[in-house]
mmCIF file of C-alpha atoms and ligand atoms in Angstrom:
data_model
loop_
_atom_site.group_PDB
_atom_site.id
_atom_site.type_symbol
_atom_site.label_atom_id
_atom_site.label_comp_id
_atom_site.label_asym_id
_atom_site.label_seq_id
_atom_site.Cartn_x
_atom_site.Cartn_y
_atom_site.Cartn_z
ATOM 1 C CA MET A 118 -14.467 6.833 18.622
ATOM 2 C CA GLU A 119 -16.619 5.537 15.824
ATOM 3 C CA PHE A 120 -17.011 2.314 13.950
ATOM 4 C CA LYS A 121 -14.842 2.046 10.897
ATOM 5 C CA LYS A 122 -14.849 -0.455 8.093
ATOM 6 C CA CYS A 123 -11.527 -2.197 7.591
ATOM 7 C CA GLU A 124 -10.061 -1.342 4.184
ATOM 8 C CA ARG A 125 -8.587 -4.821 3.808
ATOM 9 C CA CYS A 126 -11.167 -7.294 5.088
ATOM 10 C CA GLY A 127 -14.274 -5.136 5.397
ATOM 11 C CA CYS A 128 -15.006 -5.936 9.040
ATOM 12 C CA PHE A 129 -16.090 -3.227 11.443
ATOM 13 C CA PHE A 130 -13.805 -2.152 14.233
ATOM 14 C CA ILE A 131 -13.060 0.750 16.556
ATOM 15 C CA SER A 132 -9.673 2.341 16.076
ATOM 16 C CA GLU A 133 -7.895 5.356 14.687
ATOM 17 C CA ASP A 134 -6.410 3.221 11.925
ATOM 18 C CA ASN A 135 -7.811 2.436 8.499
ATOM 19 C CA VAL A 136 -7.509 -1.320 8.983
ATOM 20 C CA CYS A 137 -8.521 -3.627 11.818
ATOM 21 C CA CYS A 138 -6.046 -5.133 14.290
ATOM 22 C CA HIS A 139 -5.971 -8.420 12.322
ATOM 23 C CA CYS A 140 -5.021 -6.678 9.090
ATOM 24 C CA LYS A 141 -2.488 -4.267 10.526
ATOM 25 C CA PRO A 142 0.373 -6.816 10.490
ATOM 26 C CA LYS A 143 -0.580 -7.723 6.898
ATOM 27 C CA ASP A 144 -0.428 -4.074 5.884
ATOM 28 C CA ARG A 145 2.961 -3.788 7.540
ATOM 29 C CA ALA A 146 4.260 -6.904 5.760
ATOM 30 C CA ASP A 147 2.971 -5.601 2.422
ATOM 31 C CA THR A 148 4.600 -2.203 2.831
ATOM 32 C CA ILE A 149 7.915 -3.902 3.657
ATOM 33 C CA LYS A 150 7.581 -6.042 0.504
ATOM 34 C CA LEU A 151 6.770 -2.927 -1.503
ATOM 35 C CA GLN A 152 9.710 -1.025 -0.094
ATOM 36 C CA ASN A 153 12.059 -3.950 -0.829
ATOM 37 C CA PHE A 154 10.728 -4.258 -4.370
ATOM 38 C CA ILE A 155 11.360 -0.579 -5.073
ATOM 39 C CA GLU A 156 14.819 -0.726 -3.498
ATOM 40 C CA GLU A 157 15.784 -3.799 -5.533
ATOM 41 C CA ASN A 158 14.153 -2.947 -8.831
ATOM 42 C CA GLY A 159 14.061 0.818 -8.828
ATOM 43 C CA ALA A 160 11.564 2.931 -10.695
ATOM 44 C CA GLY A 161 9.980 2.237 -14.049
ATOM 45 C CA PHE A 162 7.161 -0.080 -13.053
ATOM 46 C CA SER A 163 3.434 0.267 -13.359
ATOM 47 C CA ILE A 164 1.203 -0.464 -10.404
ATOM 48 C CA GLU A 165 0.176 -3.731 -12.143
ATOM 49 C CA GLU A 166 3.806 -4.802 -12.523
ATOM 50 C CA ILE A 167 4.530 -4.004 -8.894
ATOM 51 C CA SER A 168 1.438 -5.985 -7.906
ATOM 52 C CA ALA A 169 2.646 -8.978 -9.940
ATOM 53 C CA GLY A 170 6.144 -8.690 -8.489
ATOM 54 C CA THR A 171 5.130 -8.339 -4.869
ATOM 55 C CA GLY A 172 1.807 -10.185 -4.648
ATOM 56 C CA ILE A 173 0.195 -7.063 -3.191
ATOM 57 C CA THR A 174 -3.200 -6.323 -4.722
ATOM 58 C CA THR A 175 -3.469 -3.176 -6.818
ATOM 59 C CA LYS A 176 -6.220 -2.018 -4.468
ATOM 60 C CA ASN A 177 -3.805 -2.123 -1.547
ATOM 61 C CA LEU A 178 -1.020 -0.521 -3.585
ATOM 62 C CA TYR A 179 -3.302 2.428 -4.291
ATOM 63 C CA ARG A 180 -4.009 2.642 -0.560
ATOM 64 C CA PHE A 181 -0.299 2.672 0.300
ATOM 65 C CA GLY A 182 0.552 5.476 -2.048
ATOM 66 C CA GLU A 183 0.653 6.774 -5.531
ATOM 67 C CA ILE A 184 2.789 5.491 -8.326
ATOM 68 C CA GLN A 185 3.245 8.381 -10.672
ATOM 69 C CA ASN A 186 4.955 8.849 -13.961
ATOM 70 C CA ILE A 187 7.925 11.106 -13.598
ATOM 71 C CA SER A 188 7.191 13.916 -15.997
ATOM 72 C CA GLY A 189 9.413 13.943 -19.026
ATOM 73 C CA THR A 190 10.780 10.437 -18.403
ATOM 74 C CA ALA A 191 8.935 7.891 -20.495
ATOM 75 C CA GLY A 192 8.131 4.725 -18.613
ATOM 76 C CA LYS A 193 9.715 5.914 -15.395
ATOM 77 C CA THR A 194 7.632 5.886 -12.280
ATOM 78 C CA GLU A 195 8.054 7.091 -8.788
ATOM 79 C CA PHE A 196 6.303 5.760 -5.724
ATOM 80 C CA LYS A 197 4.874 8.354 -3.376
ATOM 81 C CA PRO A 198 3.832 6.664 -0.176
ATOM 82 C CA ASN A 199 0.932 8.151 1.722
ATOM 83 C CA ILE A 200 1.537 5.925 4.725
ATOM 84 C CA GLU A 201 4.567 5.500 6.903
ATOM 85 C CA LEU A 202 6.844 2.852 5.429
HETATM 86 ZN ZN1 LIG B 73 -9.343 -6.230 8.590
#
């Protein structure tokens, strides 16, 4: 076990996670919001638009996954989560 710096609040903690125990529920709530937004609105949004629509900071959105342009489809995006939703 080693000290880690929380990716949300910057405090130091000991855990296998990337965020501290105080921020874990916030991460969970944000990923649920993100998932709901994508289910309701579909693809075609930039990370900034998703941030505005969900209230999740772009920094956290980049942590949760990648929003990529679907090749050959102008303006269409696809969210590729890199955490468990
Ligand atoms: Zn934290």
